[in-house]
Protein backbone atom coordinates (compact mmCIF):
# COMPACT_ATOMS: atom_id res chain seq x y z
CA UNK A 1 0.00 0.00 0.00
CA UNK A 2 2.80 2.44 0.82
CA UNK A 3 4.66 1.67 -2.37
CA UNK A 4 1.56 2.29 -4.49
CA UNK A 5 0.81 5.61 -2.74
CA UNK A 6 4.38 6.84 -3.10
CA UNK A 7 4.41 5.99 -6.81
CA UNK A 8 1.11 7.83 -7.31
CA UNK A 9 2.35 10.99 -5.57
CA UNK A 10 5.51 10.87 -7.65
CA UNK A 11 3.56 10.75 -10.92
CA UNK A 12 1.27 13.53 -9.71
CA UNK A 13 4.15 15.89 -8.90
CA UNK A 14 5.78 15.18 -12.28
CA UNK A 15 2.54 15.93 -14.11
CA UNK A 16 1.90 19.18 -12.19
CA UNK A 17 5.40 20.53 -12.78
CA UNK A 18 5.52 19.43 -16.40
CA UNK A 19 4.98 22.25 -18.88
CA UNK A 20 5.16 21.62 -22.63
CA UNK A 21 7.60 23.69 -24.68
CA UNK A 22 5.98 27.02 -25.65
CA UNK A 23 7.38 26.89 -29.15
CA UNK A 24 5.56 23.64 -29.91
CA UNK A 25 2.16 24.93 -28.74
CA UNK A 26 2.51 28.24 -30.53
CA UNK A 27 3.63 26.61 -33.71
CA UNK A 28 0.80 24.10 -33.63
CA UNK A 29 -1.87 26.76 -32.97
CA UNK A 30 -0.50 29.04 -35.65
CA UNK A 31 -0.32 26.24 -38.16
CA UNK A 32 -3.91 25.30 -37.41
CA UNK A 33 -5.05 28.88 -37.93
CA UNK A 34 -3.18 29.12 -41.20
CA UNK A 35 -4.62 25.78 -42.35
CA UNK A 36 -8.20 26.77 -41.47
CA UNK A 37 -7.89 30.17 -43.14
CA UNK A 38 -6.61 28.51 -46.31
CA UNK A 39 -9.95 26.69 -46.71
CA UNK A 40 -12.50 29.22 -48.00
CA UNK A 41 -15.40 26.78 -47.73
CA UNK A 42 -14.91 26.60 -43.95
CA UNK A 43 -16.03 30.23 -43.50
CA UNK A 44 -17.64 31.18 -46.84
CA UNK A 45 -20.84 29.38 -48.02
CA UNK A 46 -20.48 27.68 -51.40
CA UNK A 47 -21.92 29.55 -54.38
CA UNK A 48 -25.31 28.51 -55.71
CA UNK A 49 -25.13 26.29 -58.74
CA UNK A 50 -27.10 26.91 -61.89
CA UNK A 51 -29.36 23.95 -61.09
CA UNK A 52 -30.38 25.32 -57.65
CA UNK A 53 -34.12 26.15 -57.42
CA UNK A 54 -34.98 29.86 -57.36
CA UNK A 55 -36.22 31.39 -54.11
CA UNK A 56 -39.97 30.92 -53.47
CA UNK A 57 -42.41 33.70 -54.26
CA UNK A 58 -44.32 35.62 -51.59
CA UNK A 59 -47.78 34.15 -50.85
CA UNK A 60 -49.69 36.97 -52.55
CA UNK A 61 -47.52 36.88 -55.67
CA UNK A 62 -47.81 33.10 -55.88
CA UNK A 63 -51.61 33.36 -55.54
CA UNK A 64 -51.75 35.83 -58.44
CA UNK A 65 -49.49 33.60 -60.54
CA UNK A 66 -51.70 30.58 -59.84
CA UNK A 67 -54.89 32.46 -60.69
CA UNK A 68 -53.47 33.78 -63.96
CA UNK A 69 -52.16 30.35 -64.90
CA UNK A 70 -55.54 28.79 -64.15
CA UNK A 71 -57.43 31.33 -66.25
CA UNK A 72 -55.14 30.92 -69.26
CA UNK A 73 -54.90 27.14 -69.07
CA UNK A 74 -58.62 26.70 -68.38
CA UNK A 75 -59.57 28.92 -71.31
CA UNK A 76 -57.31 26.98 -73.65
CA UNK A 77 -58.47 23.61 -72.32
CA UNK A 78 -62.15 24.43 -72.53
CA UNK A 79 -61.84 25.75 -76.06
CA UNK A 80 -59.95 22.78 -77.51
CA UNK A 81 -61.17 19.92 -75.28
CA UNK A 82 -57.94 19.46 -73.33
CA UNK A 83 -57.02 19.79 -69.69
CA UNK A 84 -54.71 22.75 -70.21
CA UNK A 85 -51.60 21.03 -68.89
CA UNK A 86 -49.56 22.13 -71.90
CA UNK A 87 -50.18 25.73 -70.82
CA UNK A 88 -50.06 25.22 -67.06
CA UNK A 89 -46.74 23.35 -66.86
CA UNK A 90 -44.53 26.01 -68.54
CA UNK A 91 -46.43 28.81 -66.77
CA UNK A 92 -45.92 27.22 -63.36
CA UNK A 93 -42.22 26.71 -63.93
CA UNK A 94 -41.80 30.27 -65.21
CA UNK A 95 -44.07 32.38 -62.98
CA UNK A 96 -44.66 30.22 -59.88
CA UNK A 97 -40.98 29.18 -59.67
CA UNK A 98 -41.51 25.47 -59.18
CA UNK A 99 -39.52 22.58 -60.60
CA UNK A 100 -40.59 20.59 -63.63
CA UNK A 101 -41.73 17.62 -61.56
CA UNK A 102 -43.76 19.80 -59.20
CA UNK A 103 -45.31 21.65 -62.13
CA UNK A 104 -46.41 18.36 -63.69
CA UNK A 105 -47.96 17.12 -60.45
CA UNK A 106 -49.68 20.38 -59.48
CA UNK A 107 -51.10 20.97 -62.97
CA UNK A 108 -53.14 17.77 -62.74
CA UNK A 109 -55.50 19.37 -60.22
CA UNK A 110 -56.05 22.16 -62.73
CA UNK A 111 -56.75 19.56 -65.41
CA UNK A 112 -59.47 17.94 -63.29
CA UNK A 113 -61.15 21.29 -62.59
CA UNK A 114 -61.01 22.25 -66.27
CA UNK A 115 -62.60 18.94 -67.25
CA UNK A 116 -65.50 19.38 -64.84
CA UNK A 117 -66.33 22.94 -65.89
CA UNK A 118 -65.80 22.33 -69.62
CA UNK A 119 -67.80 19.09 -69.75
CA UNK A 120 -70.70 20.71 -67.92
CA UNK A 121 -70.69 23.62 -70.39
CA UNK A 122 -70.72 21.34 -73.45
CA UNK A 123 -73.42 19.12 -71.95
CA UNK A 124 -75.59 22.13 -71.10
CA UNK A 125 -75.33 23.36 -74.71
CA UNK A 126 -77.61 20.52 -75.82
CA UNK A 127 -77.51 18.49 -79.04
CA UNK A 128 -75.90 19.66 -82.24
CA UNK A 129 -78.49 21.18 -84.54
CA UNK A 130 -76.52 21.72 -87.71
CA UNK A 131 -73.87 19.90 -89.68
CA UNK A 132 -70.76 21.35 -91.27
CA UNK A 133 -69.43 21.23 -94.79
CA UNK A 134 -71.58 19.24 -97.21
CA UNK A 135 -73.53 17.21 -94.67
CA UNK A 136 -76.83 16.00 -96.11
CA UNK A 137 -80.26 16.30 -94.52
CA UNK A 138 -80.09 12.79 -93.06
CA UNK A 139 -76.88 13.62 -91.21
CA UNK A 140 -78.46 16.79 -89.83
CA UNK A 141 -81.45 14.89 -88.53
CA UNK A 142 -79.16 12.36 -86.88
CA UNK A 143 -77.15 15.09 -85.20
CA UNK A 144 -80.30 16.62 -83.75
CA UNK A 145 -80.75 13.53 -81.60
CA UNK A 146 -77.18 13.59 -80.35
CA UNK A 147 -76.34 14.76 -76.88
CA UNK A 148 -73.46 17.06 -76.09
CA UNK A 149 -71.40 14.22 -74.56
CA UNK A 150 -71.05 10.54 -75.43
CA UNK A 151 -71.42 9.10 -71.93
CA UNK A 152 -70.66 5.53 -73.01
CA UNK A 153 -67.35 6.46 -74.63
CA UNK A 154 -66.44 8.73 -71.72
CA UNK A 155 -67.09 5.98 -69.18
CA UNK A 156 -65.06 3.34 -71.03
CA UNK A 157 -62.09 5.65 -71.59
CA UNK A 158 -62.29 6.90 -68.03
CA UNK A 159 -62.14 3.44 -66.45
CA UNK A 160 -59.29 2.26 -68.67
CA UNK A 161 -57.33 5.47 -68.12
CA UNK A 162 -57.46 5.13 -64.33
CA UNK A 163 -55.51 1.85 -64.38
CA UNK A 164 -52.67 3.32 -66.47
CA UNK A 165 -52.41 6.69 -64.73
CA UNK A 166 -50.41 5.22 -61.85
CA UNK A 167 -47.85 3.70 -64.24
CA UNK A 168 -47.32 7.04 -65.92
CA UNK A 169 -46.93 8.86 -62.60
CA UNK A 170 -44.42 6.28 -61.35
CA UNK A 171 -42.41 6.60 -64.56
CA UNK A 172 -42.05 10.36 -63.95
CA UNK A 173 -39.56 9.68 -61.13
CA UNK A 174 -37.27 7.82 -63.53
CA UNK A 175 -36.91 10.76 -65.90
CA UNK A 176 -35.00 13.98 -65.39
CA UNK A 177 -36.52 17.44 -65.74
CA UNK A 178 -34.94 17.81 -69.17
CA UNK A 179 -36.26 14.44 -70.34
CA UNK A 180 -39.79 15.34 -69.20
CA UNK A 181 -39.55 18.68 -70.96
CA UNK A 182 -38.34 17.12 -74.21
CA UNK A 183 -40.97 14.37 -74.06
CA UNK A 184 -43.71 16.94 -73.64
CA UNK A 185 -42.28 18.93 -76.57
CA UNK A 186 -42.25 15.92 -78.89
CA UNK A 187 -45.78 15.11 -77.80
CA UNK A 188 -47.03 18.61 -78.61
CA UNK A 189 -45.29 18.76 -81.99
CA UNK A 190 -46.73 15.38 -82.99
CA UNK A 191 -50.22 16.48 -81.99
CA UNK A 192 -49.72 19.72 -83.91
CA UNK A 193 -49.00 17.81 -87.13
CA UNK A 194 -51.95 15.48 -86.57
CA UNK A 195 -54.51 18.19 -85.79
CA UNK A 196 -53.18 20.55 -88.48
CA UNK A 197 -53.36 17.85 -91.12
CA UNK A 198 -56.90 17.02 -90.09
CA UNK A 199 -57.96 20.68 -90.37
CA UNK A 200 -56.30 21.09 -93.77
CA UNK A 201 -57.89 17.92 -95.16
CA UNK A 202 -61.37 18.90 -94.03
CA UNK A 203 -60.92 22.42 -95.36
CA UNK A 204 -59.84 21.26 -98.83
CA UNK A 205 -62.40 18.45 -99.13
CA UNK A 206 -65.28 20.36 -97.53
CA UNK A 207 -66.51 17.51 -95.30
CA UNK A 208 -65.48 15.50 -92.29
CA UNK A 209 -62.72 12.95 -92.66
CA UNK A 210 -62.40 9.88 -90.42
CA UNK A 211 -60.33 6.72 -90.74
CA UNK A 212 -63.11 4.56 -89.32
CA UNK A 213 -66.83 5.03 -88.88
CA UNK A 214 -66.71 3.83 -85.29
CA UNK A 215 -70.27 4.87 -84.50
CA UNK A 216 -71.50 2.04 -86.75
CA UNK A 217 -69.16 -0.60 -85.29
CA UNK A 218 -70.30 -3.49 -83.14
CA UNK A 219 -70.36 -2.89 -79.37
CA UNK A 220 -67.30 -5.09 -78.87
CA UNK A 221 -65.29 -3.10 -81.43
CA UNK A 222 -66.33 0.20 -79.87
CA UNK A 223 -65.36 -1.01 -76.40
CA UNK A 224 -61.95 -2.15 -77.67
CA UNK A 225 -61.33 1.17 -79.44
CA UNK A 226 -62.31 3.36 -76.48
CA UNK A 227 -60.39 1.12 -74.07
CA UNK A 228 -57.19 1.52 -76.08
CA UNK A 229 -57.61 5.29 -76.26
CA UNK A 230 -58.23 5.43 -72.51
CA UNK A 231 -55.11 3.40 -71.69
CA UNK A 232 -52.87 5.70 -73.72
CA UNK A 233 -54.61 8.75 -72.27
CA UNK A 234 -54.14 7.65 -68.66
CA UNK A 235 -50.46 6.88 -69.10
CA UNK A 236 -49.86 10.26 -70.76
CA UNK A 237 -51.76 12.05 -67.99
CA UNK A 238 -49.60 10.54 -65.27
CA UNK A 239 -46.31 10.88 -67.15
CA UNK A 240 -46.57 14.31 -68.73
CA UNK A 241 -48.89 16.11 -66.33
CA UNK A 242 -51.56 16.65 -68.96
CA UNK A 243 -55.18 15.66 -69.12
CA UNK A 244 -54.68 13.38 -72.08
CA UNK A 245 -56.70 15.54 -74.46
CA UNK A 246 -53.67 15.80 -76.73
CA UNK A 247 -54.06 12.06 -77.31
CA UNK A 248 -57.79 11.60 -76.90
CA UNK A 249 -59.05 14.40 -79.13
CA UNK A 250 -56.95 13.50 -82.21
CA UNK A 251 -57.69 9.77 -81.88
CA UNK A 252 -61.42 10.35 -81.46
CA UNK A 253 -61.37 12.76 -84.39
CA UNK A 254 -59.60 10.29 -86.68
CA UNK A 255 -61.36 7.10 -85.65
CA UNK A 256 -64.95 8.26 -85.16
CA UNK A 257 -67.51 10.41 -86.94
CA UNK A 258 -68.64 12.15 -83.75
CA UNK A 259 -69.28 15.86 -83.99
CA UNK A 260 -66.51 18.14 -82.75
CA UNK A 261 -68.63 19.30 -79.84
CA UNK A 262 -69.17 15.72 -78.73
CA UNK A 263 -65.45 14.99 -79.00
CA UNK A 264 -64.51 18.02 -76.90
CA UNK A 265 -67.13 17.39 -74.22
CA UNK A 266 -66.41 13.65 -74.05
CA UNK A 267 -62.68 14.25 -73.80
CA UNK A 268 -63.08 16.76 -70.97
CA UNK A 269 -65.37 14.46 -69.00
CA UNK A 270 -63.21 11.35 -69.44
CA UNK A 271 -60.05 13.02 -68.16
CA UNK A 272 -61.52 14.07 -64.78
CA UNK A 273 -61.11 10.78 -62.84
CA UNK A 274 -57.68 10.05 -64.33
CA UNK A 275 -56.39 13.53 -63.53
CA UNK A 276 -57.80 13.34 -60.00
CA UNK A 277 -56.09 10.02 -59.33
CA UNK A 278 -52.82 11.27 -60.81
CA UNK A 279 -52.99 14.34 -58.56
CA UNK A 280 -53.29 12.11 -55.50
CA UNK A 281 -50.35 9.96 -56.61
CA UNK A 282 -48.16 13.02 -57.23
CA UNK A 283 -49.23 14.45 -53.87
CA UNK A 284 -47.91 11.37 -52.12
CA UNK A 285 -44.69 11.72 -54.09
CA UNK A 286 -44.33 15.33 -52.95
CA UNK A 287 -44.94 16.89 -56.37
CA UNK A 288 -48.01 19.02 -55.49
CA UNK A 289 -47.91 22.55 -54.02
CA UNK A 290 -51.07 22.70 -51.90
CA UNK A 291 -50.98 26.51 -51.58
CA UNK A 292 -51.34 26.83 -55.36
CA UNK A 293 -54.44 24.64 -55.64
CA UNK A 294 -57.16 27.20 -54.67
CA UNK A 295 -56.16 29.88 -57.23
CA UNK A 296 -55.50 27.24 -59.90
CA UNK A 297 -58.91 25.60 -59.44
CA UNK A 298 -60.84 28.88 -59.33
CA UNK A 299 -59.04 30.26 -62.37
CA UNK A 300 -59.25 27.06 -64.42
CA UNK A 301 -62.99 26.57 -63.89
CA UNK A 302 -63.68 30.18 -64.83
CA UNK A 303 -61.43 30.02 -67.89
CA UNK A 304 -62.85 26.66 -68.99
CA UNK A 305 -66.40 28.03 -68.96
CA UNK A 306 -65.41 31.04 -71.07
CA UNK A 307 -63.33 28.95 -73.47
CA UNK A 308 -66.08 26.37 -73.95
CA UNK A 309 -68.62 29.07 -74.72
CA UNK A 310 -66.29 30.57 -77.30
CA UNK A 311 -65.60 27.17 -78.87
CA UNK A 312 -69.29 26.64 -79.48
CA UNK A 313 -69.30 29.71 -81.73
CA UNK A 314 -66.34 28.55 -83.90
CA UNK A 315 -66.18 26.09 -86.74
CA UNK A 316 -64.17 22.89 -86.50
CA UNK A 317 -61.54 24.12 -88.97
CA UNK A 318 -61.04 27.31 -86.98
CA UNK A 319 -60.72 25.41 -83.73
CA UNK A 320 -58.15 22.98 -85.07
CA UNK A 321 -56.12 25.72 -86.71
CA UNK A 322 -55.86 27.60 -83.43
CA UNK A 323 -54.96 24.45 -81.51
CA UNK A 324 -52.28 23.42 -84.02
CA UNK A 325 -50.69 26.87 -83.93
CA UNK A 326 -50.55 26.97 -80.12
CA UNK A 327 -49.10 23.46 -79.91
CA UNK A 328 -46.46 24.32 -82.49
CA UNK A 329 -45.29 27.37 -80.54
CA UNK A 330 -45.26 25.53 -77.21
CA UNK A 331 -43.47 22.54 -78.70
CA UNK A 332 -40.73 24.69 -80.18
CA UNK A 333 -40.37 26.53 -76.87
CA UNK A 334 -39.50 23.33 -75.01
CA UNK A 335 -36.49 22.77 -77.28
CA UNK A 336 -35.23 26.38 -77.28
CA UNK A 337 -35.59 27.46 -73.64
Short mmCIF file of C-alpha atoms in Angstrom, two decimals, residues 40-294:
data_model
loop_
_atom_site.label_atom_id
_atom_site.label_comp_id
_atom_site.label_asym_id
_atom_site.label_seq_id
_atom_site.Cartn_x
_atom_site.Cartn_y
_atom_site.Cartn_z
CA UNK A 40 -12.50 29.22 -48.00
CA UNK A 41 -15.40 26.78 -47.73
CA UNK A 42 -14.91 26.60 -43.95
CA UNK A 43 -16.03 30.23 -43.50
CA UNK A 44 -17.64 31.18 -46.84
CA UNK A 45 -20.84 29.38 -48.02
CA UNK A 46 -20.48 27.68 -51.40
CA UNK A 47 -21.92 29.55 -54.38
CA UNK A 48 -25.31 28.51 -55.71
CA UNK A 49 -25.13 26.29 -58.74
CA UNK A 50 -27.10 26.91 -61.89
CA UNK A 51 -29.36 23.95 -61.09
CA UNK A 52 -30.38 25.32 -57.65
CA UNK A 53 -34.12 26.15 -57.42
CA UNK A 54 -34.98 29.86 -57.36
CA UNK A 55 -36.22 31.39 -54.11
CA UNK A 56 -39.97 30.92 -53.47
CA UNK A 57 -42.41 33.70 -54.26
CA UNK A 58 -44.32 35.62 -51.59
CA UNK A 59 -47.78 34.15 -50.85
CA UNK A 60 -49.69 36.97 -52.55
CA UNK A 61 -47.52 36.88 -55.67
CA UNK A 62 -47.81 33.10 -55.88
CA UNK A 63 -51.61 33.36 -55.54
CA UNK A 64 -51.75 35.83 -58.44
CA UNK A 65 -49.49 33.60 -60.54
CA UNK A 66 -51.70 30.58 -59.84
CA UNK A 67 -54.89 32.46 -60.69
CA UNK A 68 -53.47 33.78 -63.96
CA UNK A 69 -52.16 30.35 -64.90
CA UNK A 70 -55.54 28.79 -64.15
CA UNK A 71 -57.43 31.33 -66.25
CA UNK A 72 -55.14 30.92 -69.26
CA UNK A 73 -54.90 27.14 -69.07
CA UNK A 74 -58.62 26.70 -68.38
CA UNK A 75 -59.57 28.92 -71.31
CA UNK A 76 -57.31 26.98 -73.65
CA UNK A 77 -58.47 23.61 -72.32
CA UNK A 78 -62.15 24.43 -72.53
CA UNK A 79 -61.84 25.75 -76.06
CA UNK A 80 -59.95 22.78 -77.51
CA UNK A 81 -61.17 19.92 -75.28
CA UNK A 82 -57.94 19.46 -73.33
CA UNK A 83 -57.02 19.79 -69.69
CA UNK A 84 -54.71 22.75 -70.21
CA UNK A 85 -51.60 21.03 -68.89
CA UNK A 86 -49.56 22.13 -71.90
CA UNK A 87 -50.18 25.73 -70.82
CA UNK A 88 -50.06 25.22 -67.06
CA UNK A 89 -46.74 23.35 -66.86
CA UNK A 90 -44.53 26.01 -68.54
CA UNK A 91 -46.43 28.81 -66.77
CA UNK A 92 -45.92 27.22 -63.36
CA UNK A 93 -42.22 26.71 -63.93
CA UNK A 94 -41.80 30.27 -65.21
CA UNK A 95 -44.07 32.38 -62.98
CA UNK A 96 -44.66 30.22 -59.88
CA UNK A 97 -40.98 29.18 -59.67
CA UNK A 98 -41.51 25.47 -59.18
CA UNK A 99 -39.52 22.58 -60.60
CA UNK A 100 -40.59 20.59 -63.63
CA UNK A 101 -41.73 17.62 -61.56
CA UNK A 102 -43.76 19.80 -59.20
CA UNK A 103 -45.31 21.65 -62.13
CA UNK A 104 -46.41 18.36 -63.69
CA UNK A 105 -47.96 17.12 -60.45
CA UNK A 106 -49.68 20.38 -59.48
CA UNK A 107 -51.10 20.97 -62.97
CA UNK A 108 -53.14 17.77 -62.74
CA UNK A 109 -55.50 19.37 -60.22
CA UNK A 110 -56.05 22.16 -62.73
CA UNK A 111 -56.75 19.56 -65.41
CA UNK A 112 -59.47 17.94 -63.29
CA UNK A 113 -61.15 21.29 -62.59
CA UNK A 114 -61.01 22.25 -66.27
CA UNK A 115 -62.60 18.94 -67.25
CA UNK A 116 -65.50 19.38 -64.84
CA UNK A 117 -66.33 22.94 -65.89
CA UNK A 118 -65.80 22.33 -69.62
CA UNK A 119 -67.80 19.09 -69.75
CA UNK A 120 -70.70 20.71 -67.92
CA UNK A 121 -70.69 23.62 -70.39
CA UNK A 122 -70.72 21.34 -73.45
CA UNK A 123 -73.42 19.12 -71.95
CA UNK A 124 -75.59 22.13 -71.10
CA UNK A 125 -75.33 23.36 -74.71
CA UNK A 126 -77.61 20.52 -75.82
CA UNK A 127 -77.51 18.49 -79.04
CA UNK A 128 -75.90 19.66 -82.24
CA UNK A 129 -78.49 21.18 -84.54
CA UNK A 130 -76.52 21.72 -87.71
CA UNK A 131 -73.87 19.90 -89.68
CA UNK A 132 -70.76 21.35 -91.27
CA UNK A 133 -69.43 21.23 -94.79
CA UNK A 134 -71.58 19.24 -97.21
CA UNK A 135 -73.53 17.21 -94.67
CA UNK A 136 -76.83 16.00 -96.11
CA UNK A 137 -80.26 16.30 -94.52
CA UNK A 138 -80.09 12.79 -93.06
CA UNK A 139 -76.88 13.62 -91.21
CA UNK A 140 -78.46 16.79 -89.83
CA UNK A 141 -81.45 14.89 -88.53
CA UNK A 142 -79.16 12.36 -86.88
CA UNK A 143 -77.15 15.09 -85.20
CA UNK A 144 -80.30 16.62 -83.75
CA UNK A 145 -80.75 13.53 -81.60
CA UNK A 146 -77.18 13.59 -80.35
CA UNK A 147 -76.34 14.76 -76.88
CA UNK A 148 -73.46 17.06 -76.09
CA UNK A 149 -71.40 14.22 -74.56
CA UNK A 150 -71.05 10.54 -75.43
CA UNK A 151 -71.42 9.10 -71.93
CA UNK A 152 -70.66 5.53 -73.01
CA UNK A 153 -67.35 6.46 -74.63
CA UNK A 154 -66.44 8.73 -71.72
CA UNK A 155 -67.09 5.98 -69.18
CA UNK A 156 -65.06 3.34 -71.03
CA UNK A 157 -62.09 5.65 -71.59
CA UNK A 158 -62.29 6.90 -68.03
CA UNK A 159 -62.14 3.44 -66.45
CA UNK A 160 -59.29 2.26 -68.67
CA UNK A 161 -57.33 5.47 -68.12
CA UNK A 162 -57.46 5.13 -64.33
CA UNK A 163 -55.51 1.85 -64.38
CA UNK A 164 -52.67 3.32 -66.47
CA UNK A 165 -52.41 6.69 -64.73
CA UNK A 166 -50.41 5.22 -61.85
CA UNK A 167 -47.85 3.70 -64.24
CA UNK A 168 -47.32 7.04 -65.92
CA UNK A 169 -46.93 8.86 -62.60
CA UNK A 170 -44.42 6.28 -61.35
CA UNK A 171 -42.41 6.60 -64.56
CA UNK A 172 -42.05 10.36 -63.95
CA UNK A 173 -39.56 9.68 -61.13
CA UNK A 174 -37.27 7.82 -63.53
CA UNK A 175 -36.91 10.76 -65.90
CA UNK A 176 -35.00 13.98 -65.39
CA UNK A 177 -36.52 17.44 -65.74
CA UNK A 178 -34.94 17.81 -69.17
CA UNK A 179 -36.26 14.44 -70.34
CA UNK A 180 -39.79 15.34 -69.20
CA UNK A 181 -39.55 18.68 -70.96
CA UNK A 182 -38.34 17.12 -74.21
CA UNK A 183 -40.97 14.37 -74.06
CA UNK A 184 -43.71 16.94 -73.64
CA UNK A 185 -42.28 18.93 -76.57
CA UNK A 186 -42.25 15.92 -78.89
CA UNK A 187 -45.78 15.11 -77.80
CA UNK A 188 -47.03 18.61 -78.61
CA UNK A 189 -45.29 18.76 -81.99
CA UNK A 190 -46.73 15.38 -82.99
CA UNK A 191 -50.22 16.48 -81.99
CA UNK A 192 -49.72 19.72 -83.91
CA UNK A 193 -49.00 17.81 -87.13
CA UNK A 194 -51.95 15.48 -86.57
CA UNK A 195 -54.51 18.19 -85.79
CA UNK A 196 -53.18 20.55 -88.48
CA UNK A 197 -53.36 17.85 -91.12
CA UNK A 198 -56.90 17.02 -90.09
CA UNK A 199 -57.96 20.68 -90.37
CA UNK A 200 -56.30 21.09 -93.77
CA UNK A 201 -57.89 17.92 -95.16
CA UNK A 202 -61.37 18.90 -94.03
CA UNK A 203 -60.92 22.42 -95.36
CA UNK A 204 -59.84 21.26 -98.83
CA UNK A 205 -62.40 18.45 -99.13
CA UNK A 206 -65.28 20.36 -97.53
CA UNK A 207 -66.51 17.51 -95.30
CA UNK A 208 -65.48 15.50 -92.29
CA UNK A 209 -62.72 12.95 -92.66
CA UNK A 210 -62.40 9.88 -90.42
CA UNK A 211 -60.33 6.72 -90.74
CA UNK A 212 -63.11 4.56 -89.32
CA UNK A 213 -66.83 5.03 -88.88
CA UNK A 214 -66.71 3.83 -85.29
CA UNK A 215 -70.27 4.87 -84.50
CA UNK A 216 -71.50 2.04 -86.75
CA UNK A 217 -69.16 -0.60 -85.29
CA UNK A 218 -70.30 -3.49 -83.14
CA UNK A 219 -70.36 -2.89 -79.37
CA UNK A 220 -67.30 -5.09 -78.87
CA UNK A 221 -65.29 -3.10 -81.43
CA UNK A 222 -66.33 0.20 -79.87
CA UNK A 223 -65.36 -1.01 -76.40
CA UNK A 224 -61.95 -2.15 -77.67
CA UNK A 225 -61.33 1.17 -79.44
CA UNK A 226 -62.31 3.36 -76.48
CA UNK A 227 -60.39 1.12 -74.07
CA UNK A 228 -57.19 1.52 -76.08
CA UNK A 229 -57.61 5.29 -76.26
CA UNK A 230 -58.23 5.43 -72.51
CA UNK A 231 -55.11 3.40 -71.69
CA UNK A 232 -52.87 5.70 -73.72
CA UNK A 233 -54.61 8.75 -72.27
CA UNK A 234 -54.14 7.65 -68.66
CA UNK A 235 -50.46 6.88 -69.10
CA UNK A 236 -49.86 10.26 -70.76
CA UNK A 237 -51.76 12.05 -67.99
CA UNK A 238 -49.60 10.54 -65.27
CA UNK A 239 -46.31 10.88 -67.15
CA UNK A 240 -46.57 14.31 -68.73
CA UNK A 241 -48.89 16.11 -66.33
CA UNK A 242 -51.56 16.65 -68.96
CA UNK A 243 -55.18 15.66 -69.12
CA UNK A 244 -54.68 13.38 -72.08
CA UNK A 245 -56.70 15.54 -74.46
CA UNK A 246 -53.67 15.80 -76.73
CA UNK A 247 -54.06 12.06 -77.31
CA UNK A 248 -57.79 11.60 -76.90
CA UNK A 249 -59.05 14.40 -79.13
CA UNK A 250 -56.95 13.50 -82.21
CA UNK A 251 -57.69 9.77 -81.88
CA UNK A 252 -61.42 10.35 -81.46
CA UNK A 253 -61.37 12.76 -84.39
CA UNK A 254 -59.60 10.29 -86.68
CA UNK A 255 -61.36 7.10 -85.65
CA UNK A 256 -64.95 8.26 -85.16
CA UNK A 257 -67.51 10.41 -86.94
CA UNK A 258 -68.64 12.15 -83.75
CA UNK A 259 -69.28 15.86 -83.99
CA UNK A 260 -66.51 18.14 -82.75
CA UNK A 261 -68.63 19.30 -79.84
CA UNK A 262 -69.17 15.72 -78.73
CA UNK A 263 -65.45 14.99 -79.00
CA UNK A 264 -64.51 18.02 -76.90
CA UNK A 265 -67.13 17.39 -74.22
CA UNK A 266 -66.41 13.65 -74.05
CA UNK A 267 -62.68 14.25 -73.80
CA UNK A 268 -63.08 16.76 -70.97
CA UNK A 269 -65.37 14.46 -69.00
CA UNK A 270 -63.21 11.35 -69.44
CA UNK A 271 -60.05 13.02 -68.16
CA UNK A 272 -61.52 14.07 -64.78
CA UNK A 273 -61.11 10.78 -62.84
CA UNK A 274 -57.68 10.05 -64.33
CA UNK A 275 -56.39 13.53 -63.53
CA UNK A 276 -57.80 13.34 -60.00
CA UNK A 277 -56.09 10.02 -59.33
CA UNK A 278 -52.82 11.27 -60.81
CA UNK A 279 -52.99 14.34 -58.56
CA UNK A 280 -53.29 12.11 -55.50
CA UNK A 281 -50.35 9.96 -56.61
CA UNK A 282 -48.16 13.02 -57.23
CA UNK A 283 -49.23 14.45 -53.87
CA UNK A 284 -47.91 11.37 -52.12
CA UNK A 285 -44.69 11.72 -54.09
CA UNK A 286 -44.33 15.33 -52.95
CA UNK A 287 -44.94 16.89 -56.37
CA UNK A 288 -48.01 19.02 -55.49
CA UNK A 289 -47.91 22.55 -54.02
CA UNK A 290 -51.07 22.70 -51.90
CA UNK A 291 -50.98 26.51 -51.58
CA UNK A 292 -51.34 26.83 -55.36
CA UNK A 293 -54.44 24.64 -55.64
CA UNK A 294 -57.16 27.20 -54.67
#
